[in-house]
Structure formats: structure tokens, C-alpha cells
Short mmCIF file of C-alpha atoms in Angstrom, two decimals:
data_model
loop_
_atom_site.label_atom_id
_atom_site.label_comp_id
_atom_site.label_asym_id
_atom_site.label_seq_id
_atom_site.Cartn_x
_atom_site.Cartn_y
_atom_site.Cartn_z
CA MET A 21 0.00 0.00 0.00
CA VAL A 22 1.03 3.60 -0.42
CA VAL A 23 1.38 5.52 2.82
CA ALA A 24 0.86 9.24 2.64
CA MET A 25 3.46 11.21 4.52
CA ASP A 26 3.75 14.86 5.39
CA LYS A 27 6.96 16.88 5.42
CA ARG A 28 8.14 15.18 8.61
CA SER A 29 9.35 11.67 7.79
CA ASN A 30 8.14 10.25 11.09
CA VAL A 31 4.50 11.16 10.44
CA LYS A 32 2.52 8.47 8.62
CA GLY A 33 -1.10 8.01 7.68
CA ASP A 34 -3.56 10.34 6.04
CA PRO A 35 -5.18 12.86 8.40
CA GLY A 36 -7.76 13.44 5.65
CA ALA A 37 -9.53 16.59 4.63
CA GLY A 38 -9.95 17.61 8.22
CA GLY A 39 -6.20 17.51 8.70
CA ASP A 40 -5.71 19.70 5.64
CA ARG A 41 -8.21 22.20 6.99
CA LYS A 42 -6.41 22.36 10.29
CA LYS A 43 -3.12 23.03 8.51
CA GLU A 44 -4.79 25.85 6.62
CA GLU A 45 -5.90 27.29 9.92
CA GLY A 46 -2.36 26.99 11.24
CA PHE A 47 -3.07 24.24 13.74
CA ASP A 48 -1.58 20.76 13.76
CA PRO A 49 -2.97 18.49 16.52
CA SER A 50 0.18 16.37 16.42
CA ALA A 51 2.52 19.33 17.04
CA GLN A 52 4.26 19.74 20.37
CA PRO A 53 1.93 21.78 22.63
CA PRO A 54 3.27 25.19 23.71
CA PHE A 55 2.47 24.45 27.37
CA LYS A 56 3.55 21.89 29.94
CA ILE A 57 1.44 19.66 32.14
CA GLY A 58 2.44 21.82 35.11
CA ASP A 59 0.76 24.79 33.43
CA ILE A 60 -2.51 22.85 33.25
CA ARG A 61 -2.19 21.69 36.85
CA ALA A 62 -1.58 25.26 38.03
CA ALA A 63 -4.79 26.45 36.34
CA ILE A 64 -7.00 23.94 38.17
CA PRO A 65 -8.55 25.37 41.40
CA LYS A 66 -7.42 23.84 44.68
CA HIS A 67 -10.87 22.58 45.60
CA CYS A 68 -10.84 20.30 42.54
CA TRP A 69 -8.13 18.17 44.15
CA VAL A 70 -10.08 17.59 47.37
CA LYS A 71 -11.55 14.09 47.80
CA SER A 72 -14.52 13.61 50.11
CA PRO A 73 -15.15 10.01 51.21
CA LEU A 74 -18.61 10.98 52.42
CA ARG A 75 -19.54 12.57 49.13
CA SER A 76 -18.13 9.62 47.20
CA MET A 77 -20.05 7.16 49.37
CA SER A 78 -23.24 9.14 48.84
CA TYR A 79 -23.03 8.34 45.12
CA VAL A 80 -22.53 4.67 45.94
CA VAL A 81 -25.61 4.66 48.19
CA ARG A 82 -27.60 6.52 45.53
CA ASP A 83 -26.72 4.06 42.79
CA ILE A 84 -27.16 0.91 44.90
CA CYS A 85 -30.58 2.09 46.11
CA ALA A 86 -31.60 2.84 42.52
CA VAL A 87 -30.45 -0.59 41.35
CA ALA A 88 -32.33 -2.34 44.17
CA ALA A 89 -35.49 -0.28 43.61
CA LEU A 90 -35.50 -0.97 39.87
CA ALA A 91 -34.99 -4.70 40.37
CA ALA A 92 -37.75 -4.88 43.00
CA ALA A 93 -40.18 -2.97 40.78
CA ALA A 94 -39.39 -5.12 37.75
CA VAL A 95 -39.93 -8.37 39.67
CA TYR A 96 -43.11 -7.06 41.30
CA PHE A 97 -44.82 -5.94 38.09
CA ASP A 98 -43.26 -8.66 35.87
CA SER A 99 -44.64 -7.04 32.72
CA TRP A 100 -43.20 -7.60 29.26
CA PHE A 101 -44.14 -4.03 28.52
CA LEU A 102 -41.88 -2.82 31.36
CA TRP A 103 -38.99 -5.28 31.06
CA PRO A 104 -37.28 -3.45 28.12
CA LEU A 105 -37.48 -0.18 30.06
CA TYR A 106 -36.01 -1.93 33.08
CA TRP A 107 -33.17 -3.43 31.05
CA ALA A 108 -32.16 -0.06 29.59
CA ALA A 109 -32.34 1.73 32.95
CA GLN A 110 -30.67 -1.01 34.97
CA GLY A 111 -27.90 -1.53 32.43
CA THR A 112 -27.17 2.19 32.60
CA LEU A 113 -26.99 2.01 36.39
CA PHE A 114 -24.62 -0.96 36.19
CA TRP A 115 -22.42 1.29 34.06
CA ALA A 116 -22.69 4.06 36.68
CA ILE A 117 -21.60 1.56 39.33
CA PHE A 118 -18.60 0.67 37.18
CA VAL A 119 -17.60 4.34 37.03
CA LEU A 120 -17.64 4.60 40.84
CA GLY A 121 -15.45 1.50 41.06
CA HIS A 122 -13.26 3.13 38.42
CA ASP A 123 -12.80 6.09 40.78
CA CYS A 124 -11.78 3.66 43.52
CA GLY A 125 -9.16 2.21 41.19
CA HIS A 126 -7.68 5.63 40.52
CA GLY A 127 -7.70 6.63 44.18
CA SER A 128 -9.97 9.57 43.36
CA PHE A 129 -12.75 8.03 45.45
CA SER A 130 -10.89 8.82 48.68
CA ASP A 131 -7.42 9.07 50.22
CA ILE A 132 -8.09 5.85 52.16
CA PRO A 133 -6.63 2.88 50.23
CA LEU A 134 -8.55 0.28 52.23
CA LEU A 135 -11.88 2.04 51.59
CA ASN A 136 -11.06 2.30 47.88
CA SER A 137 -10.21 -1.38 47.70
CA VAL A 138 -13.25 -2.63 49.62
CA VAL A 139 -15.75 -0.45 47.76
CA GLY A 140 -14.06 -1.13 44.43
CA HIS A 141 -14.24 -4.89 44.97
CA ILE A 142 -17.90 -4.79 45.99
CA LEU A 143 -18.97 -2.61 43.06
CA HIS A 144 -16.90 -4.26 40.34
CA SER A 145 -17.48 -7.83 41.49
CA PHE A 146 -21.23 -7.19 41.36
CA ILE A 147 -20.94 -6.42 37.63
CA LEU A 148 -18.42 -9.22 36.97
CA VAL A 149 -15.30 -7.09 36.66
CA PRO A 150 -12.13 -8.35 38.42
CA TYR A 151 -11.25 -5.20 40.34
CA HIS A 152 -7.46 -5.39 40.70
CA GLY A 153 -7.01 -7.03 37.30
CA TRP A 154 -8.92 -4.19 35.70
CA ARG A 155 -7.31 -1.53 37.95
CA ILE A 156 -3.77 -2.50 37.03
CA SER A 157 -4.37 -2.76 33.28
CA HIS A 158 -6.30 0.52 33.40
CA ARG A 159 -3.36 2.13 35.15
CA THR A 160 -1.23 0.94 32.21
CA HIS A 161 -3.74 2.58 29.86
CA HIS A 162 -3.45 5.94 31.62
CA GLN A 163 0.33 5.80 31.90
CA ASN A 164 0.65 5.08 28.16
CA HIS A 165 -2.41 6.78 26.65
CA GLY A 166 -2.01 7.52 22.97
CA HIS A 167 0.94 5.14 22.53
CA VAL A 168 0.45 2.65 19.68
CA GLU A 169 2.23 -0.28 21.30
CA ASN A 170 2.04 0.43 25.04
CA ASP A 171 -1.53 1.70 25.48
CA GLU A 172 -4.05 -0.85 26.75
CA SER A 173 -7.55 0.35 25.88
CA TRP A 174 -8.89 0.26 22.30
CA VAL A 175 -5.35 0.45 20.93
CA PRO A 176 -4.92 0.79 17.15
CA LEU A 177 -3.65 -2.32 15.41
CA PRO A 178 -0.37 -1.94 13.51
CA GLU A 179 -0.87 -2.80 9.85
CA LYS A 180 1.08 -6.08 10.06
CA VAL A 181 -1.03 -7.33 12.99
CA TYR A 182 -4.21 -6.25 11.24
CA LYS A 183 -3.33 -7.95 7.95
CA ASN A 184 -2.49 -11.19 9.78
CA LEU A 185 -5.94 -11.41 11.35
CA PRO A 186 -8.43 -13.74 9.67
CA HIS A 187 -11.04 -11.86 7.69
CA SER A 188 -13.73 -13.18 10.02
CA THR A 189 -11.92 -11.67 13.03
CA ARG A 190 -11.63 -8.32 11.29
CA MET A 191 -15.33 -8.36 10.49
CA LEU A 192 -16.16 -9.13 14.12
CA ARG A 193 -13.95 -6.29 15.30
CA TYR A 194 -15.23 -3.71 12.84
CA THR A 195 -18.92 -4.51 12.39
CA VAL A 196 -21.34 -2.69 14.70
CA PRO A 197 -22.67 -3.71 17.21
CA LEU A 198 -20.25 -6.63 17.71
CA PRO A 199 -17.34 -4.51 19.03
CA MET A 200 -19.72 -3.16 21.68
CA LEU A 201 -19.91 -6.64 23.19
CA ALA A 202 -16.16 -7.20 23.38
CA TYR A 203 -15.40 -6.33 26.99
CA PRO A 204 -15.82 -9.80 28.56
CA LEU A 205 -13.52 -11.23 25.87
CA TYR A 206 -11.00 -8.46 26.50
CA LEU A 207 -10.92 -9.34 30.19
CA CYS A 208 -10.10 -12.94 29.28
CA TYR A 209 -7.80 -12.49 26.29
CA ARG A 210 -6.92 -8.77 25.91
CA SER A 211 -6.69 -7.32 22.39
CA PRO A 212 -5.22 -8.81 19.17
CA GLY A 213 -1.44 -8.69 19.34
CA LYS A 214 -1.43 -8.75 23.14
CA GLU A 215 -1.45 -11.70 25.51
CA GLY A 216 -2.68 -12.23 29.05
CA SER A 217 -5.80 -12.47 31.17
CA HIS A 218 -7.17 -10.13 33.81
CA PHE A 219 -8.03 -13.18 35.92
CA ASN A 220 -4.66 -14.93 35.89
CA PRO A 221 -2.20 -13.84 38.62
CA TYR A 222 0.67 -15.05 36.42
CA SER A 223 -0.41 -13.04 33.39
CA SER A 224 2.18 -10.79 31.76
CA LEU A 225 -0.12 -7.90 32.64
CA PHE A 226 0.98 -8.08 36.27
CA ALA A 227 4.18 -7.91 38.29
CA PRO A 228 4.98 -10.81 40.65
CA SER A 229 4.25 -8.53 43.61
CA GLU A 230 0.68 -8.06 42.32
CA ARG A 231 -0.26 -11.74 42.11
CA LYS A 232 -2.01 -11.89 45.48
CA LEU A 233 -4.10 -8.86 44.53
CA ILE A 234 -5.18 -10.55 41.30
CA ALA A 235 -6.02 -13.76 43.14
CA THR A 236 -8.18 -11.80 45.58
CA SER A 237 -10.11 -10.06 42.80
CA THR A 238 -10.56 -13.26 40.80
CA THR A 239 -11.91 -14.94 43.94
CA CYS A 240 -14.42 -12.12 44.45
CA TRP A 241 -15.46 -12.36 40.80
CA SER A 242 -15.88 -16.12 41.14
CA ILE A 243 -18.09 -15.71 44.21
CA MET A 244 -20.40 -13.42 42.26
CA PHE A 245 -20.44 -15.80 39.29
CA VAL A 246 -21.26 -18.79 41.50
CA THR A 247 -23.96 -16.72 43.21
CA LEU A 248 -25.61 -16.06 39.86
CA ILE A 249 -25.53 -19.76 39.01
CA ALA A 250 -27.06 -20.61 42.41
CA LEU A 251 -29.80 -18.02 41.86
CA SER A 252 -30.49 -19.61 38.46
CA PHE A 253 -31.16 -22.95 40.15
CA ILE A 254 -33.35 -21.33 42.80
CA PHE A 255 -35.40 -18.91 40.68
CA GLY A 256 -34.76 -20.24 37.20
CA PRO A 257 -32.28 -19.12 34.53
CA ILE A 258 -34.87 -17.02 32.71
CA SER A 259 -35.55 -14.96 35.84
CA VAL A 260 -31.84 -14.33 36.40
CA LEU A 261 -31.43 -13.46 32.73
CA LYS A 262 -34.24 -10.91 32.92
CA VAL A 263 -33.18 -9.32 36.21
CA TYR A 264 -29.38 -9.44 35.80
CA GLY A 265 -28.26 -10.90 32.47
CA VAL A 266 -29.78 -8.43 30.02
CA PRO A 267 -28.79 -5.35 32.11
CA TYR A 268 -25.27 -6.77 32.20
CA ILE A 269 -25.22 -6.85 28.39
CA ILE A 270 -26.47 -3.24 28.28
CA PHE A 271 -23.71 -2.30 30.74
CA VAL A 272 -21.07 -3.92 28.53
CA MET A 273 -22.36 -1.95 25.54
CA TRP A 274 -22.19 1.29 27.53
CA LEU A 275 -18.66 0.53 28.65
CA ASP A 276 -17.38 -0.39 25.19
CA ALA A 277 -19.09 2.54 23.48
CA VAL A 278 -18.00 5.19 25.96
CA THR A 279 -14.41 4.03 26.25
CA TYR A 280 -14.15 3.80 22.46
CA LEU A 281 -15.52 7.31 21.96
CA HIS A 282 -13.05 8.73 24.48
CA HIS A 283 -10.25 7.92 22.05
CA HIS A 284 -11.88 7.65 18.61
CA GLY A 285 -14.48 9.18 16.36
CA HIS A 286 -13.60 12.87 16.42
CA ASP A 287 -14.52 14.85 13.32
CA GLU A 288 -10.81 15.27 12.58
CA LYS A 289 -8.35 12.41 12.76
CA LEU A 290 -6.15 12.58 15.81
CA PRO A 291 -2.58 11.28 16.11
CA TRP A 292 -1.21 8.22 17.85
CA TYR A 293 2.41 8.16 18.93
CA ARG A 294 5.33 5.86 19.49
CA GLY A 295 9.05 6.26 20.19
CA LYS A 296 10.50 9.65 20.99
CA GLU A 297 7.41 11.52 19.83
CA TRP A 298 5.24 10.11 22.62
CA SER A 299 4.91 11.89 25.93
CA TYR A 300 2.38 11.65 28.72
CA LEU A 301 1.05 15.11 27.84
CA ARG A 302 0.80 14.57 24.08
CA GLY A 303 -0.88 11.21 24.55
CA GLY A 304 -3.39 12.64 27.01
CA LEU A 305 -4.29 15.46 24.64
CA THR A 306 -5.58 12.96 22.08
CA THR A 307 -8.47 12.02 24.38
CA ILE A 308 -11.90 13.50 23.69
CA ASP A 309 -14.63 14.96 25.90
CA ARG A 310 -18.20 13.88 25.11
CA ASP A 311 -21.61 15.24 26.08
CA TYR A 312 -24.04 12.46 27.01
CA GLY A 313 -27.08 14.62 27.67
CA ILE A 314 -29.21 13.38 30.56
CA PHE A 315 -26.69 10.64 31.26
CA ASN A 316 -23.87 13.00 32.27
CA ASN A 317 -24.99 13.09 35.89
CA ILE A 318 -26.15 9.48 35.94
CA HIS A 319 -22.76 8.10 34.94
CA HIS A 320 -20.79 10.61 37.00
CA ASP A 321 -19.46 12.92 34.27
CA ILE A 322 -17.25 10.22 32.78
CA GLY A 323 -17.58 12.05 29.45
CA THR A 324 -15.43 14.88 30.86
CA HIS A 325 -12.39 12.86 29.95
CA VAL A 326 -9.39 14.97 28.92
CA ILE A 327 -8.65 16.33 32.38
CA HIS A 328 -9.45 12.95 33.89
CA HIS A 329 -6.82 11.32 31.70
CA LEU A 330 -4.17 13.86 32.57
CA PHE A 331 -5.05 13.98 36.29
CA PRO A 332 -6.93 10.79 37.22
CA GLN A 333 -6.68 11.63 40.92
CA ILE A 334 -9.32 14.38 40.54
CA PRO A 335 -12.75 13.15 41.80
CA HIS A 336 -15.45 12.88 39.15
CA TYR A 337 -17.55 15.56 40.84
CA HIS A 338 -14.81 18.14 40.26
CA LEU A 339 -13.99 17.29 36.64
CA VAL A 340 -16.35 19.84 35.08
CA ASP A 341 -14.91 22.70 37.17
CA ALA A 342 -11.36 21.56 36.51
CA THR A 343 -12.00 21.41 32.76
CA LYS A 344 -13.53 24.89 32.66
CA ALA A 345 -10.51 26.28 34.50
CA ALA A 346 -7.98 24.54 32.23
CA LYS A 347 -9.51 25.34 28.84
CA HIS A 348 -7.61 28.60 28.42
CA VAL A 349 -4.33 26.74 28.83
CA LEU A 350 -5.27 23.88 26.52
CA GLY A 351 -6.44 26.23 23.78
CA ARG A 352 -7.11 24.39 20.52
CA TYR A 353 -5.75 21.15 21.93
CA TYR A 354 -9.05 20.95 23.76
CA ARG A 355 -11.89 19.89 21.48
CA GLU A 356 -15.21 21.25 22.69
CA PRO A 357 -17.73 18.39 22.71
CA GLN A 358 -20.79 18.67 20.51
CA THR A 359 -23.74 19.70 22.66
CA SER A 360 -26.13 16.80 23.06
CA GLY A 361 -29.87 16.69 23.29
CA ALA A 362 -31.44 14.71 26.11
CA ILE A 363 -30.38 11.47 24.41
CA PRO A 364 -26.89 11.52 22.76
CA ILE A 365 -28.03 10.12 19.41
CA HIS A 366 -25.28 12.03 17.60
CA LEU A 367 -22.65 9.85 19.28
CA VAL A 368 -24.06 6.72 17.64
CA GLU A 369 -23.24 8.24 14.26
CA SER A 370 -19.70 9.09 15.42
CA LEU A 371 -19.20 5.59 16.77
CA VAL A 372 -20.40 3.79 13.65
CA ALA A 373 -18.48 6.06 11.28
CA SER A 374 -15.23 5.60 13.20
CA ILE A 375 -15.47 1.82 13.41
CA LYS A 376 -16.09 1.64 9.66
CA LYS A 377 -13.00 3.67 8.74
CA ASP A 378 -10.45 3.54 11.61
CA HIS A 379 -8.89 0.12 11.07
CA TYR A 380 -5.13 0.20 11.55
CA VAL A 381 -2.04 2.40 11.67
CA SER A 382 1.30 2.16 9.88
CA ASP A 383 3.92 -0.23 11.22
CA SER A 384 6.48 2.57 11.15
CA GLY A 385 6.59 6.24 12.01
CA ASP A 386 6.49 7.89 15.42
CA ILE A 387 3.34 9.89 14.62
CA VAL A 388 0.61 7.91 12.88
CA PHE A 389 -3.03 8.29 11.98
CA TYR A 390 -5.71 5.67 11.45
CA GLU A 391 -6.03 4.25 7.95
CA THR A 392 -8.91 2.46 6.25
CA ASP A 393 -8.97 -1.02 4.73
CA PRO A 394 -11.01 -0.51 1.54
CA ASP A 395 -11.50 -4.27 1.13
CA LEU A 396 -12.78 -5.03 4.62
CA TYR A 397 -16.45 -5.06 3.75
CA VAL A 398 -15.95 -6.57 0.30
CA TYR A 399 -16.94 -10.22 0.59
CA ALA A 400 -15.02 -13.01 -1.08
CA SER A 401 -17.59 -13.37 -3.89
CA ASP A 402 -17.38 -9.67 -4.64
CA LYS A 403 -13.59 -9.83 -4.66
CA SER A 404 -13.63 -12.67 -7.21
CA LYS A 405 -15.85 -10.58 -9.48
CA ILE A 406 -13.47 -7.65 -9.18
CA ASN A 407 -10.49 -9.86 -9.95
#
């Protein structure tokens, strides 16, 4: 294939028309920013760094009470008219619970490690996420955000890895809605080109000193899994599927969609880095804020993501204030999210469009952009006709 390159030999991939427009306007999103991370930190008000265990716990109580109330109402009425509404609402609350456990993993929930660990295990085990396994790999994601090889979450596939995948695997990865169901598989097998399991203490994801932590989290996960099986024998598998199983699937779709959109699907192609061009600041500036309408408060402002990625120790309830204060420093490196209506329908379009065109990056070059496989959706029969 022919790889388009700009004047700098280490930049590969085609930023597209959007990239050309930015150059015309005198802005290159892959250029070194004129500020340092300390400048951003200095702009954030002091109160944004304060963690309140009581306030954090109040969100936990709120979400757990909402989950219990929804489940009780659904079982009581047991109406096929209401079940779909229950599934959508409960799946969204499962996602909100994940976000609170996510704060525990970052230490933004409180300054008390034991509280973070206990609450994180309870919340994440309930939704079948191995807390420490996820926490450690997610830490790797934050420490290497925007790095082609070292990032952990929704990383771009180098062209060689992509081309070596069976066509069926590529179709599964890049055909909506299948990628939005990938999270359980990721926990077990990670992404193509990477090895390891979030459940295995001896996985390459973890240091030897972390093995006991992984064993603890896997045990907690197993207890929840066995509990669900026991409930299936007591109340029947269909009842457990309706009350827990379908909301779990909705939660997985929320998680995959939101985490994907944090790093993909902007109107203009954004760079990925490797080698000497990568830095913590440049990688963090490739993340994207999103407006989720009525869901912003429900899922704890997780869409306010740029500042979170640069400073994950800031509690979720201070992210909006911190972002407002830092915008003047970030300048055009901050991409104002498109204002959403009550339901963020516009993000579905962004998600689908990105998955259809953002397939792989060049095997070489320290600054790369996503490229498109024009033959991905051409079936074998169509290819034979073309040939």
C-alpha cells in the first residue's frame, strides 16, 4: 500500500480533509503543545483536588438504592411491557456503578486505600469485573495513553497485525454492534497482538508482587459468578437473565461505546504516537470529551475525559470545574464536545463512522493516523468478481 506522509518523515497516515483544513488554519494536533502539564495543573482550582469520602459514598448509596429499587419494581410488576425499560435503565446504572469503582481504582474516590479497595471490589465484582485485574491494566492505559504499542484500551492495530488477522476476526472487530460486546472477551484475552488475562495472577499484565491482589479479585469475581448460578437454580435461569443478564449486556455496551468514543471518532483524525514523539502530555491530549445529555450526571461525568486522563486523581464531581478552568491553557488542543440533546443520538453516528474507517495504523513512524482497509467489507464473492 502507499502511505501518505507529510513533510516530517516520522508522520505516517492520512489525516484526511480535516487535517488539511487544520493546517490551513495553522493548527496541527500532532505538534508539540506550547504548554507543559504543570501549566494545566496550576490552572486547576485547589478545591478540585479535594476528595470527600462521604460525598463519594453518597453516590454509591444513591446508585445501589436505585439498582435495588428498579430490580424490586421489575420483579413485582413482571410485565413484558416494562422489562425493556427496566433493562435499559438497569444496564445504565450498572455502568454508573462501574464508574464509581473506576474512581476507587484511581484513588480519586478517597485518600483511604482500604476504603477504595473494599468499595471497588464490591462494586466491580457485582458487575463481573475483576477489580485489581482491571485496575492495574487501566493504570497501564493511563500511563501510556495515545501510545500505539504500550496503550491498553482500544489500541490501534499496527498494519502487520491487522493484515495477519483472519477476515472473520476483522469483520467481528469492525462490524457494529459486535465490538460493543467485546469487553468480557478483552478481560479474558486482551486485544489482538497482546497476551494475558485479567483473571490470571501469572499473566504478563501483572508484576509478581501483584499476584495476590489478582487472586483476591478473581476470587471475588468467582463468588459473584457462582452466586448467579445458584440463583439460576433457585429462581430459574430465565428470571436471572431478565433481572441481571440483560442489564449486564447493556452495561457492557455502555462501557465499550463510551471508552471507544473517548479515544476515537472525532470529526478530525487525531494522532497516535510511538518512540521519541510520545509523551504523557501529548498522549493525554488525544483524548476526547463527550456530552451524554441526561446521562452526564447518571454516569458521574465520565464524558469529561481529557482532564481525567491527565489527572486521574481528581474526583469525578470536580472534573467539570477543573475542565472549565484549564480550557484557556489547553487552547485548541481541547476539542469542545458537541452539545447533546437529552439522548446523545449524535454519538451513535460518530461511533459507527469511526469503526467503519479507523482500522489500523502504519507499522512505522512515530506519529501515525488511522487508515482504512477498503477491502474489509468486500466479501469473497465480490472480490472474485473484481479480480
